[in-house]
PDB file of C-alpha atoms in Angstrom:
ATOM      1  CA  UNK G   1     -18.809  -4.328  18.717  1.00 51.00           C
ATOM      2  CA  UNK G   2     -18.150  -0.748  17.981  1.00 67.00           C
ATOM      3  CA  UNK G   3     -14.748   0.051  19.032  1.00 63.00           C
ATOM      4  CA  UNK G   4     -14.500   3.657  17.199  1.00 77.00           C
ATOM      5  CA  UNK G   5     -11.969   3.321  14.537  1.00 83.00           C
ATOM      6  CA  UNK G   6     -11.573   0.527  11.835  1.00 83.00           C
ATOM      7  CA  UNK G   7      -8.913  -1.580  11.305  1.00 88.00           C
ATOM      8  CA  UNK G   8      -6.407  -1.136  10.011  1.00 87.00           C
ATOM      9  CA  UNK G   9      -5.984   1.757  12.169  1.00 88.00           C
ATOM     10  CA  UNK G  10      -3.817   0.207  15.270  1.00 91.00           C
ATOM     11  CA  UNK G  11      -6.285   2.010  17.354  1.00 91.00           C
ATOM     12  CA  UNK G  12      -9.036  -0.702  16.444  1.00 90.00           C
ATOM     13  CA  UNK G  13      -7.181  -3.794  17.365  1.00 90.00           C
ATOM     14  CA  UNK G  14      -5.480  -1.534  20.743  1.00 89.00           C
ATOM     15  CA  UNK G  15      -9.328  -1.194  22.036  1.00 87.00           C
ATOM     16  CA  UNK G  16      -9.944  -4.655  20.840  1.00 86.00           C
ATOM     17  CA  UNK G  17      -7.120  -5.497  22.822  1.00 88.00           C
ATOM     18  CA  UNK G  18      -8.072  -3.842  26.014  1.00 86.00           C
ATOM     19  CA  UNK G  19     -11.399  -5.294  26.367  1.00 84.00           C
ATOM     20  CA  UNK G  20      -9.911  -9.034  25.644  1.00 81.00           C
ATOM     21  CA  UNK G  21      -7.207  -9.200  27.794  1.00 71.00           C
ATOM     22  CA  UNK G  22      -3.130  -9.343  27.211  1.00 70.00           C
ATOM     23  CA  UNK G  23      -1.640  -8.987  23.893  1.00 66.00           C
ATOM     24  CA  UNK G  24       0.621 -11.733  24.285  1.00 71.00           C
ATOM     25  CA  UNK G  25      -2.950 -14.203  24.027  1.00 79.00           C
ATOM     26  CA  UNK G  26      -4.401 -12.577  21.230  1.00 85.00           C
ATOM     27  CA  UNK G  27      -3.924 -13.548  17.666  1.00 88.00           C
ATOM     28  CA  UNK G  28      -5.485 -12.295  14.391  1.00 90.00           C
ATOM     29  CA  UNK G  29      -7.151 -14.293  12.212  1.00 89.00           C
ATOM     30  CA  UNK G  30      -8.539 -12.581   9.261  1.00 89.00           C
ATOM     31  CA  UNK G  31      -9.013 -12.892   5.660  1.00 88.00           C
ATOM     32  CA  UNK G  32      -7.563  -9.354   4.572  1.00 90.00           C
ATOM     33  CA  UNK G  33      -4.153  -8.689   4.315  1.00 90.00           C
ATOM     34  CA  UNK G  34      -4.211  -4.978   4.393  1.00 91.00           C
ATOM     35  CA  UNK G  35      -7.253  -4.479   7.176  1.00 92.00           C
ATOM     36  CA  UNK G  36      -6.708  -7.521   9.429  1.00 92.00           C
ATOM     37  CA  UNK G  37      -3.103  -9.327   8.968  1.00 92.00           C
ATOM     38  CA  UNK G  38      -1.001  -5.988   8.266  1.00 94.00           C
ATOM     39  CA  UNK G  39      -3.703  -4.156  11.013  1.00 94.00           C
ATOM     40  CA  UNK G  40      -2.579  -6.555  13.470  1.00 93.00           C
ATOM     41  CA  UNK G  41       1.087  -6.711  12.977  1.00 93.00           C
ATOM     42  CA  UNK G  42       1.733  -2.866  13.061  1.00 94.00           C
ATOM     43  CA  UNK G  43      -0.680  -2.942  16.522  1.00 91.00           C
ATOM     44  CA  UNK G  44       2.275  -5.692  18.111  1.00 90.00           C
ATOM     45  CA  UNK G  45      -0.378  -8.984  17.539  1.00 90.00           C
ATOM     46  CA  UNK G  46       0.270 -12.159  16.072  1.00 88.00           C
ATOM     47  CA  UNK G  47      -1.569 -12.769  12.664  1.00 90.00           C
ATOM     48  CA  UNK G  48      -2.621 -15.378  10.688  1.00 88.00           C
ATOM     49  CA  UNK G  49      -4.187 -14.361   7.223  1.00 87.00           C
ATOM     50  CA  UNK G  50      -6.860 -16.676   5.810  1.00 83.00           C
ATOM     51  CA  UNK G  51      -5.921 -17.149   2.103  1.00 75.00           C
ATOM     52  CA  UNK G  52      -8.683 -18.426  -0.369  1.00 70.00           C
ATOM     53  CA  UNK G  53      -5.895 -17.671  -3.237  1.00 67.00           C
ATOM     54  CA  UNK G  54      -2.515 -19.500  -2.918  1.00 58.00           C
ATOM     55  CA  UNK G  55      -0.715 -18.000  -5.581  1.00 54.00           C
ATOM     56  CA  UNK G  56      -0.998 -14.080  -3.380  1.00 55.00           C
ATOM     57  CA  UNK G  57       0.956 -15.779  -0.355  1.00 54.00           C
ATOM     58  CA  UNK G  58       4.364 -14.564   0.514  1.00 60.00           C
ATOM     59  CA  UNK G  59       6.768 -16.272   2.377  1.00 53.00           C
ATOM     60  CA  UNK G  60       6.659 -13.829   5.292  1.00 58.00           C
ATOM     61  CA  UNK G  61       2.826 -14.103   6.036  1.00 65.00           C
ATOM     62  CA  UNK G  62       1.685 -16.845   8.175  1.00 65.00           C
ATOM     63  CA  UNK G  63      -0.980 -17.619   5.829  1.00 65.00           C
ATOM     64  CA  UNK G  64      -3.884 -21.168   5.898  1.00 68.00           C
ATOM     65  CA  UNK G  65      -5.664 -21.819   3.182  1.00 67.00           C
ATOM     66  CA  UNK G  66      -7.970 -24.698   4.650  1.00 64.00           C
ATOM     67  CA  UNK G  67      -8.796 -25.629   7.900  1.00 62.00           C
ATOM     68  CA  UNK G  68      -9.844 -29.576   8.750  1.00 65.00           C
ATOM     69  CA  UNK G  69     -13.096 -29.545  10.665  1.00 58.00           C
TER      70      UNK G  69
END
């Protein structure tokens, strides 16, 4: 859906926010650290960054590499 700004702009995942319900039930999930995991932590969500590269994690980032099916 169009929302009118892209993330990382707070704006994005604020309008995102509005049309899903309570911040407090919406989490993250992306695959970009700057655009979706960073996005979403400087708009007040929880975050999870998808990482396909295990030697870019840090500590602070709640980061999966795999998921089981």
């Amino acid at each position: 859906a169009e929302l009118g700004w892209e993330k990382p702009n707070t704006r994005a995942f604020e309008r995102a926010v509005q049309q899903l319900g309570s911040p407090r039930h919406v989490v993250m999930i992306g695959d970009s650290r700057r655009a979706d995991y960073d996005g979403a932590i400087a708009a007040g969500l929880q975050a999870i960054l998808i990482s396909r590269d295990s030697d870019s994690n840090d500590a602070l980032v709640a980061a999966v590499s795999s998921l089981p099916e």
